[in-house]
XYZ file of C-alpha atoms in Angstrom:
401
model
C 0.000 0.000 0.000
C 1.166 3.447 -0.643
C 2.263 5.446 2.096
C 0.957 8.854 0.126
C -2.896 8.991 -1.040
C -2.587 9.389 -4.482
C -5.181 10.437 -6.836
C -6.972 8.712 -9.577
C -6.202 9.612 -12.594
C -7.535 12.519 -13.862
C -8.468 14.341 -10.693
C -6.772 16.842 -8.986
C -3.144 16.300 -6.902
C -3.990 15.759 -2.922
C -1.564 18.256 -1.353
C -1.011 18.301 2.689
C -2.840 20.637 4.155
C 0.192 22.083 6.702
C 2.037 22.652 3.025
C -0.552 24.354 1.777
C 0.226 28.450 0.334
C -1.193 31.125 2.493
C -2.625 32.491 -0.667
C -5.729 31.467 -2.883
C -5.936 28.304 -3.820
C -3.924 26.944 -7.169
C -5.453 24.038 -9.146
C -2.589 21.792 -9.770
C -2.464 19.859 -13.047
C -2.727 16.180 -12.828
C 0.501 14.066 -12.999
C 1.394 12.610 -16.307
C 0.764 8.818 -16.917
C 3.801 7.214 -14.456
C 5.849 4.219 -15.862
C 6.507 0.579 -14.156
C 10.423 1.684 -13.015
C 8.973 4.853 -10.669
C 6.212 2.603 -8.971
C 8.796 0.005 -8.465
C 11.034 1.971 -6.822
C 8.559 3.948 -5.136
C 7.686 2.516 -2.237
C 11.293 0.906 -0.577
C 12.729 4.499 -1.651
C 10.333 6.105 0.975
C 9.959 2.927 3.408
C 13.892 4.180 3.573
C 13.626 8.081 3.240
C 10.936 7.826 6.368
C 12.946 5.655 8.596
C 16.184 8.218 7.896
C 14.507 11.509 7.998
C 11.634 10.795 11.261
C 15.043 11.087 13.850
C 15.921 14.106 11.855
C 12.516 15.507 12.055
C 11.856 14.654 15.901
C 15.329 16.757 16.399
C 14.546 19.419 14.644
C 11.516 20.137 16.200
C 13.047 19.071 19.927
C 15.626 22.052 18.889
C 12.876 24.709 17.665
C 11.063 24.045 20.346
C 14.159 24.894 22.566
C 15.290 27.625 20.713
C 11.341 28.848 21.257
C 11.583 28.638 24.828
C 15.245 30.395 25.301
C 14.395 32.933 23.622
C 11.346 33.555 25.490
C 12.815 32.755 28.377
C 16.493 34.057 28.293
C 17.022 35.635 25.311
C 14.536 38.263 24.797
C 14.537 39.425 28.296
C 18.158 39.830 28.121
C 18.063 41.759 25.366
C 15.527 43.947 26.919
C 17.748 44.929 29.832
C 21.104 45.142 27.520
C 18.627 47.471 25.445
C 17.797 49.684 28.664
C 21.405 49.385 30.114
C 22.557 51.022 27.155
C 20.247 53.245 27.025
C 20.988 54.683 30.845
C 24.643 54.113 30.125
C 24.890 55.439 26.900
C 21.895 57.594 25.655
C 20.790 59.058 28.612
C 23.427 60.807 30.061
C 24.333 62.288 26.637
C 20.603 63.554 25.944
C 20.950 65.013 30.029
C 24.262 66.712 28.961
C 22.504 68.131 26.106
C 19.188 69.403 27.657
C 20.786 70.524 30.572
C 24.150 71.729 29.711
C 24.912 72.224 25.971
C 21.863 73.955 25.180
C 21.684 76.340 28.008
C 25.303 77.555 27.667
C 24.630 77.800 23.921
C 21.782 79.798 24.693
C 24.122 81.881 27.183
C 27.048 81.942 24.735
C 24.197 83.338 21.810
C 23.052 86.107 23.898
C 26.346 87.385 25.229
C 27.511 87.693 21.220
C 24.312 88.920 20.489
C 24.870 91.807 23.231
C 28.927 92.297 22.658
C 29.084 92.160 19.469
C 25.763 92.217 17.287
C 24.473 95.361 19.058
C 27.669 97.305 18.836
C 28.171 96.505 14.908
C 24.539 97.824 14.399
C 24.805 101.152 16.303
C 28.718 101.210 14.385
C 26.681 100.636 10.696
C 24.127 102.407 11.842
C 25.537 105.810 13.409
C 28.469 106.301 11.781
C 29.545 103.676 8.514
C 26.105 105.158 7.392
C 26.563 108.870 7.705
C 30.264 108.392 6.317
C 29.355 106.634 3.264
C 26.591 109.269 2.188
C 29.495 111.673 2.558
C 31.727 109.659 0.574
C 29.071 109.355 -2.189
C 28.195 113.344 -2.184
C 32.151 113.595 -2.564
C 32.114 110.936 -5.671
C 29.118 112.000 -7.428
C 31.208 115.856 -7.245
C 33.799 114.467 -8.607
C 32.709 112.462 -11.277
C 30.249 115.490 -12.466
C 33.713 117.305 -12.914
C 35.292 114.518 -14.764
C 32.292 114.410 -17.115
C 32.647 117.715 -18.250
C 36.623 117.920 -18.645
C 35.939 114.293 -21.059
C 33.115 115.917 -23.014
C 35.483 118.780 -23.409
C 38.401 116.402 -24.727
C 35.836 114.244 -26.746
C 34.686 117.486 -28.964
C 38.259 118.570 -29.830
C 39.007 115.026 -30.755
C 35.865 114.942 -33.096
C 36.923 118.337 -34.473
C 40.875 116.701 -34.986
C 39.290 113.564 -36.554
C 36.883 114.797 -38.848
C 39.133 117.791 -40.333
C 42.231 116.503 -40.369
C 42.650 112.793 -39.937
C 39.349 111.977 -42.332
C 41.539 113.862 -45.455
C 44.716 112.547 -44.970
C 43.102 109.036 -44.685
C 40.956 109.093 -47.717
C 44.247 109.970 -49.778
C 46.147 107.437 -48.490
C 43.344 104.755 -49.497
C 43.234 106.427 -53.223
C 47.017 106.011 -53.216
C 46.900 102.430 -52.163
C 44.152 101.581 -54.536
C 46.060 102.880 -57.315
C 49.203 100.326 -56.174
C 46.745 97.545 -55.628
C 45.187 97.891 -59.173
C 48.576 97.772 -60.775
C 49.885 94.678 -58.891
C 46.710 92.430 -59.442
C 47.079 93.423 -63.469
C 50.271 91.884 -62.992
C 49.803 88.811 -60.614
C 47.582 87.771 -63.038
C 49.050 87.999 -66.147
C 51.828 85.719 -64.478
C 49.109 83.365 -63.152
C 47.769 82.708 -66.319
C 51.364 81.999 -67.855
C 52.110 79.460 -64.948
C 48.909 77.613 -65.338
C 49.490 76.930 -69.447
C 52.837 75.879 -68.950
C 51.753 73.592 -66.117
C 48.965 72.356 -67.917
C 50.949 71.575 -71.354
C 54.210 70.261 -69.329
C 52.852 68.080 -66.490
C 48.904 67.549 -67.171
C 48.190 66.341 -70.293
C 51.760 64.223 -70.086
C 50.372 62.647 -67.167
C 46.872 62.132 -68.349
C 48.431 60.235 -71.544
C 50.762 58.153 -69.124
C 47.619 57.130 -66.715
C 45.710 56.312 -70.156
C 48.134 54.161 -72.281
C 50.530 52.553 -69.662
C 49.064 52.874 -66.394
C 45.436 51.547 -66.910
C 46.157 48.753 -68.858
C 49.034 47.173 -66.065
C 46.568 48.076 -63.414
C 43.538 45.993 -64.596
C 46.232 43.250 -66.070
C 47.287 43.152 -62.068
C 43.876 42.939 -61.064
C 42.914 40.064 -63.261
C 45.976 37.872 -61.909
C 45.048 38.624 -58.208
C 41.313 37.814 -58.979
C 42.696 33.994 -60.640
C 45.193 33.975 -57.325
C 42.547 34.318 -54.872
C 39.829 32.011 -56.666
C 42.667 29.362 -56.803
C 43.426 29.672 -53.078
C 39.806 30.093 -52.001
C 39.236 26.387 -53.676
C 41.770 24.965 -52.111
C 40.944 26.407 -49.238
C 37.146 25.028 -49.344
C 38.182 21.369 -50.275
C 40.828 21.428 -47.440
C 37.977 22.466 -45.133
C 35.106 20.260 -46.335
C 37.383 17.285 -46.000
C 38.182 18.458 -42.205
C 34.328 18.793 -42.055
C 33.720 15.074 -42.677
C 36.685 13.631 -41.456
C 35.676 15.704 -37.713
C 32.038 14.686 -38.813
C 32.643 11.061 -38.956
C 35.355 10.619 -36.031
C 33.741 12.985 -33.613
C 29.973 14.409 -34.007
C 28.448 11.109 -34.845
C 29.701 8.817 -32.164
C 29.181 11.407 -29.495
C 25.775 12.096 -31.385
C 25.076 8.069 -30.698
C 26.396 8.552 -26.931
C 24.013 10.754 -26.178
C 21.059 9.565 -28.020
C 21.571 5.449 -26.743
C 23.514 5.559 -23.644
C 23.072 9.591 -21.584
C 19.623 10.810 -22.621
C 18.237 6.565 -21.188
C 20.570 6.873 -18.291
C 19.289 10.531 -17.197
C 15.720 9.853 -17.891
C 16.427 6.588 -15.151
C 17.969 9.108 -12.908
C 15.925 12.026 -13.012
C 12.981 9.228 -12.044
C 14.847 8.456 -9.239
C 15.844 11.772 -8.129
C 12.130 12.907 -8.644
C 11.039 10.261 -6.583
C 13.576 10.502 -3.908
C 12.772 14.506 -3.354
C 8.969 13.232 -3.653
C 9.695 10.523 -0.538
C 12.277 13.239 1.143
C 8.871 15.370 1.308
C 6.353 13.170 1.696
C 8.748 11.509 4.752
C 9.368 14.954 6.608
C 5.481 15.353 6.733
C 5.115 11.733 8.099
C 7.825 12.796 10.414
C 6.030 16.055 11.458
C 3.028 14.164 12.260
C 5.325 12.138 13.917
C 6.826 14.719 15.794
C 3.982 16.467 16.529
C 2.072 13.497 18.019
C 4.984 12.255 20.036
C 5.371 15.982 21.718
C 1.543 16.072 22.608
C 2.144 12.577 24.624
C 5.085 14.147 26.130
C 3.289 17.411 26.942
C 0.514 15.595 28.201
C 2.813 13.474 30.512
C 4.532 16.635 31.950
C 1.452 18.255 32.814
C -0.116 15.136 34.372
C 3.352 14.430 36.499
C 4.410 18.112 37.411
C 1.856 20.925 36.267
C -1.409 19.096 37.510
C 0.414 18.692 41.255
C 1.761 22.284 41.150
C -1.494 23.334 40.373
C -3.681 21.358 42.650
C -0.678 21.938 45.352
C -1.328 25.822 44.806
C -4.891 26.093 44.683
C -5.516 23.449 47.251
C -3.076 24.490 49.839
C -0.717 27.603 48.783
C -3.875 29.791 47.923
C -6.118 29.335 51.342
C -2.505 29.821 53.263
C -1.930 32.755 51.350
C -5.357 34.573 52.499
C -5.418 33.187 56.074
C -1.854 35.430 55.775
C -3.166 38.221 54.236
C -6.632 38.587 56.409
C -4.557 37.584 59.753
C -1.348 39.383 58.887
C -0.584 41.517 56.285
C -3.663 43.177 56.466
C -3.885 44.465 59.981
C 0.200 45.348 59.450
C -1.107 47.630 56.900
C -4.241 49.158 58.700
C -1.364 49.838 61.769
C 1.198 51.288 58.751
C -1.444 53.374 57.384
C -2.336 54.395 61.045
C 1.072 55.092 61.959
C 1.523 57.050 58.392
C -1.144 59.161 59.248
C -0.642 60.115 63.168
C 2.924 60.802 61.679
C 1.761 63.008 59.470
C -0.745 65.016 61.097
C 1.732 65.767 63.646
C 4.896 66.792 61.076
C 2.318 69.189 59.703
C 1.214 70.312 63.593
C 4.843 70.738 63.732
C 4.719 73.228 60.628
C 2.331 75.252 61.252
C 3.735 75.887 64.969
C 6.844 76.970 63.511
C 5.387 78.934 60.773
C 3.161 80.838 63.682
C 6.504 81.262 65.923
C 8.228 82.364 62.454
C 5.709 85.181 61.612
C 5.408 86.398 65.734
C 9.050 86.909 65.311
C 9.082 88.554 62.495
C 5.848 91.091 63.580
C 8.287 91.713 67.183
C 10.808 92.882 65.120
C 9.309 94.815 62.435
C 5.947 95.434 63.179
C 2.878 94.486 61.584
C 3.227 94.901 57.958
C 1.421 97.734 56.324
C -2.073 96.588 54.247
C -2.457 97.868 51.052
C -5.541 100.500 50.798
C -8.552 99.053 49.018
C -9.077 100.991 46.106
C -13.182 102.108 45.128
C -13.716 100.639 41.497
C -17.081 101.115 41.369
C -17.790 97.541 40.952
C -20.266 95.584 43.153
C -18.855 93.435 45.544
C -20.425 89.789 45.557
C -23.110 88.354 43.219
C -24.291 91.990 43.249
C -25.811 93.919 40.392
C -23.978 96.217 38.548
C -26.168 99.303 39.122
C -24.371 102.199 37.700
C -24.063 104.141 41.080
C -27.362 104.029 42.275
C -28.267 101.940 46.034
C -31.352 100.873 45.188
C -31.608 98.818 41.381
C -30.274 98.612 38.122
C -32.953 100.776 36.612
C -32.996 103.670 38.647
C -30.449 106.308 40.008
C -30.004 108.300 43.147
């Protein structure tokens, strides 16, 4: 019998519940049609698997569970008060320092500038950089007015040198030169066109007639050699390179093509059915096991609560608990009523005490200086009480004196 329920054909794959997603529910498609070597190995592989893994299982959850209860026990807290020690160690006294020290002195330090040296450099700007600088100003704006008038002065008899006597000369110098640069581009080009002929008939056209005739000719003559040369070696090349082809073809691609085809793709298909089935028995085993595991920690729960939590229990309500108020109706609580008595016959007579003193205090103080003079009550016209205001009058609101 299998150890898993497995579905019949065509219906949907039973999945634990505990392994279930959090999320909406996925309908799994239904396994593919299983051959005779993964039911025969099936069932030993995870008779195996379930013996192996249920010791693993049982420890792991023997060591969560632990780990659970240290750190709820031992852990946590002790991270709580490592949190707070460093906190009073650390943070505290800093954030004291700060509140109490850095701030107020930095509030100190900001007024004393403020009165030393923020206050004097306004009254300085103020009373006398101020004044000085409109001074200064009325003194520029003088001067520069006087400038402006000597360098209008200058600029007109510059205009009057420039336009009658500088324009003239200039305009016959540029006649002059024009004259010059006619003359010199008459003759620059009559030697231009001198050079080019002879250039043309001396070195053109016997170059032209060399490229033609000589030059041409060798050149595709050349060509046509190099075009045989390179279809001669590109044959050779391609029959050298088709026999490696066939040669590596026949030595090399088709054996390893027949490796893979008879020998690896049958062996990894065998081993891929029994890796499948060994993950499928590795889970199906660690939920056996946690069913396991779980069961076998109920029965010991159960145990320790029958042997030691069930006699604690009975032992505390049975006997600690009745102890405990005989105690606290006999003991504790007529200690307290005699504290609290104590507490407050101490109390009234501290403050007895007080006020005594106070009273010897101010007779002391009226021996020596006197009784202290009361101030003068002052006439608001305002009615004293839950009075009416009545606007002066003694008898209502609505009438007058």
């Amino acid at each position: 019998m299998d150890l898993e329920k497995r579905p019949r054909e065509g219906s949907e794959t039973w999945v634990d519940p505990r392994e279930r997603p959090a999320g909406p529910a996925v309908r799994r498609e239904p396994d593919a049609p299983e051959g005779c070597l993964a039911v025969a190995i099936r069932i030993p592989v995870r008779i195996i698997v379930l013996v192996l893994v249920v010791p693993v299982r049982m420890l792991w959850d023997a060591l969560v569970v632990a780990g659970r209860f240290l750190n709820d026990t031992l852990l946590r807290p002790l991270g709580r008060a490592l949190l707070w020690l460093g906190r009073a160690v650390f943070v505290w006294p800093f954030v004291a320092l700060w509140r109490y020290v850095v701030v107020p002195l930095g509030k100190a330090l900001g007024w004393l500038g403020h009165v030393l040296l923020v206050v004097p450099l306004v009254w300085l700007y103020r009373y006398v950089l101020t004044p000085v600088g409109h001074a200064i100003a009325w003194a520029a704006r003088g001067v520069g007015a006087g400038a402006g008038w000597i360098a209008r002065g200058l600029g007109a008899a510059l205009g009057w040198v420039y336009a009658w006597l500088l324009t003239p000369v200039g305009h016959a110098v540029m006649w002059v030169l024009k004259g010059i640069g006619a003359g010199l581009a008459a003759l620059g080009i009559g030697v231009w066109t001198a050079v080019a002929w002879l250039a043309r008939y001396l070195v053109v056209v016997p170059a032209l007639w060399l490229y033609t005739w000589v030059l041409a000719p060798l050149g595709r003559a050349v060509a046509w050699c190099c075009k045989g040369l390179v279809w001669l070696l590109s044959t050779i090349v391609t029959g050298i390179g088709t026999a490696l082809y066939w040669i590596a073809r026949i030595l090399f691609v088709l054996p390893a093509l027949a490796l893979w085809r008879w020998i690896l793709t049958p062996a990894g298909r065998v081993l891929a059915v029994v890796g499948r089935e060994v993950w499928d028995a590795l889970g199906h085993a660690w939920r056996v096991a946690g069913h396991i595991s779980l069961a076998v920690g109920r029965l010991l729960g159960t145990l320790l609560r029958w042997i030691f939590v069930e006699p604690v229990r009975w032992v505390y309500r049975s006997v600690l608990t009745p102890v405990g108020h005989v105690v606290r109706d006999a003991v504790l609580r007529p200690a307290a009523e005699a504290a609290r008595s104590v507490r407050r016959t101490t109390r009234q007579a501290l403050a007895a005490a007080r006020e005594s003193v106070r009273q010897a205090r101010a007779d002391f103080r009226r021996m020596l200086f006197g009784e202290p003079r009361q101030p003068q009550p002052v006439d608001r016209r305002e009615p004293s009480g839950r009075e009416p205001r009545t606007l002066g009058s003694s008898t209502t609101a609505l009438t007058k004196d």
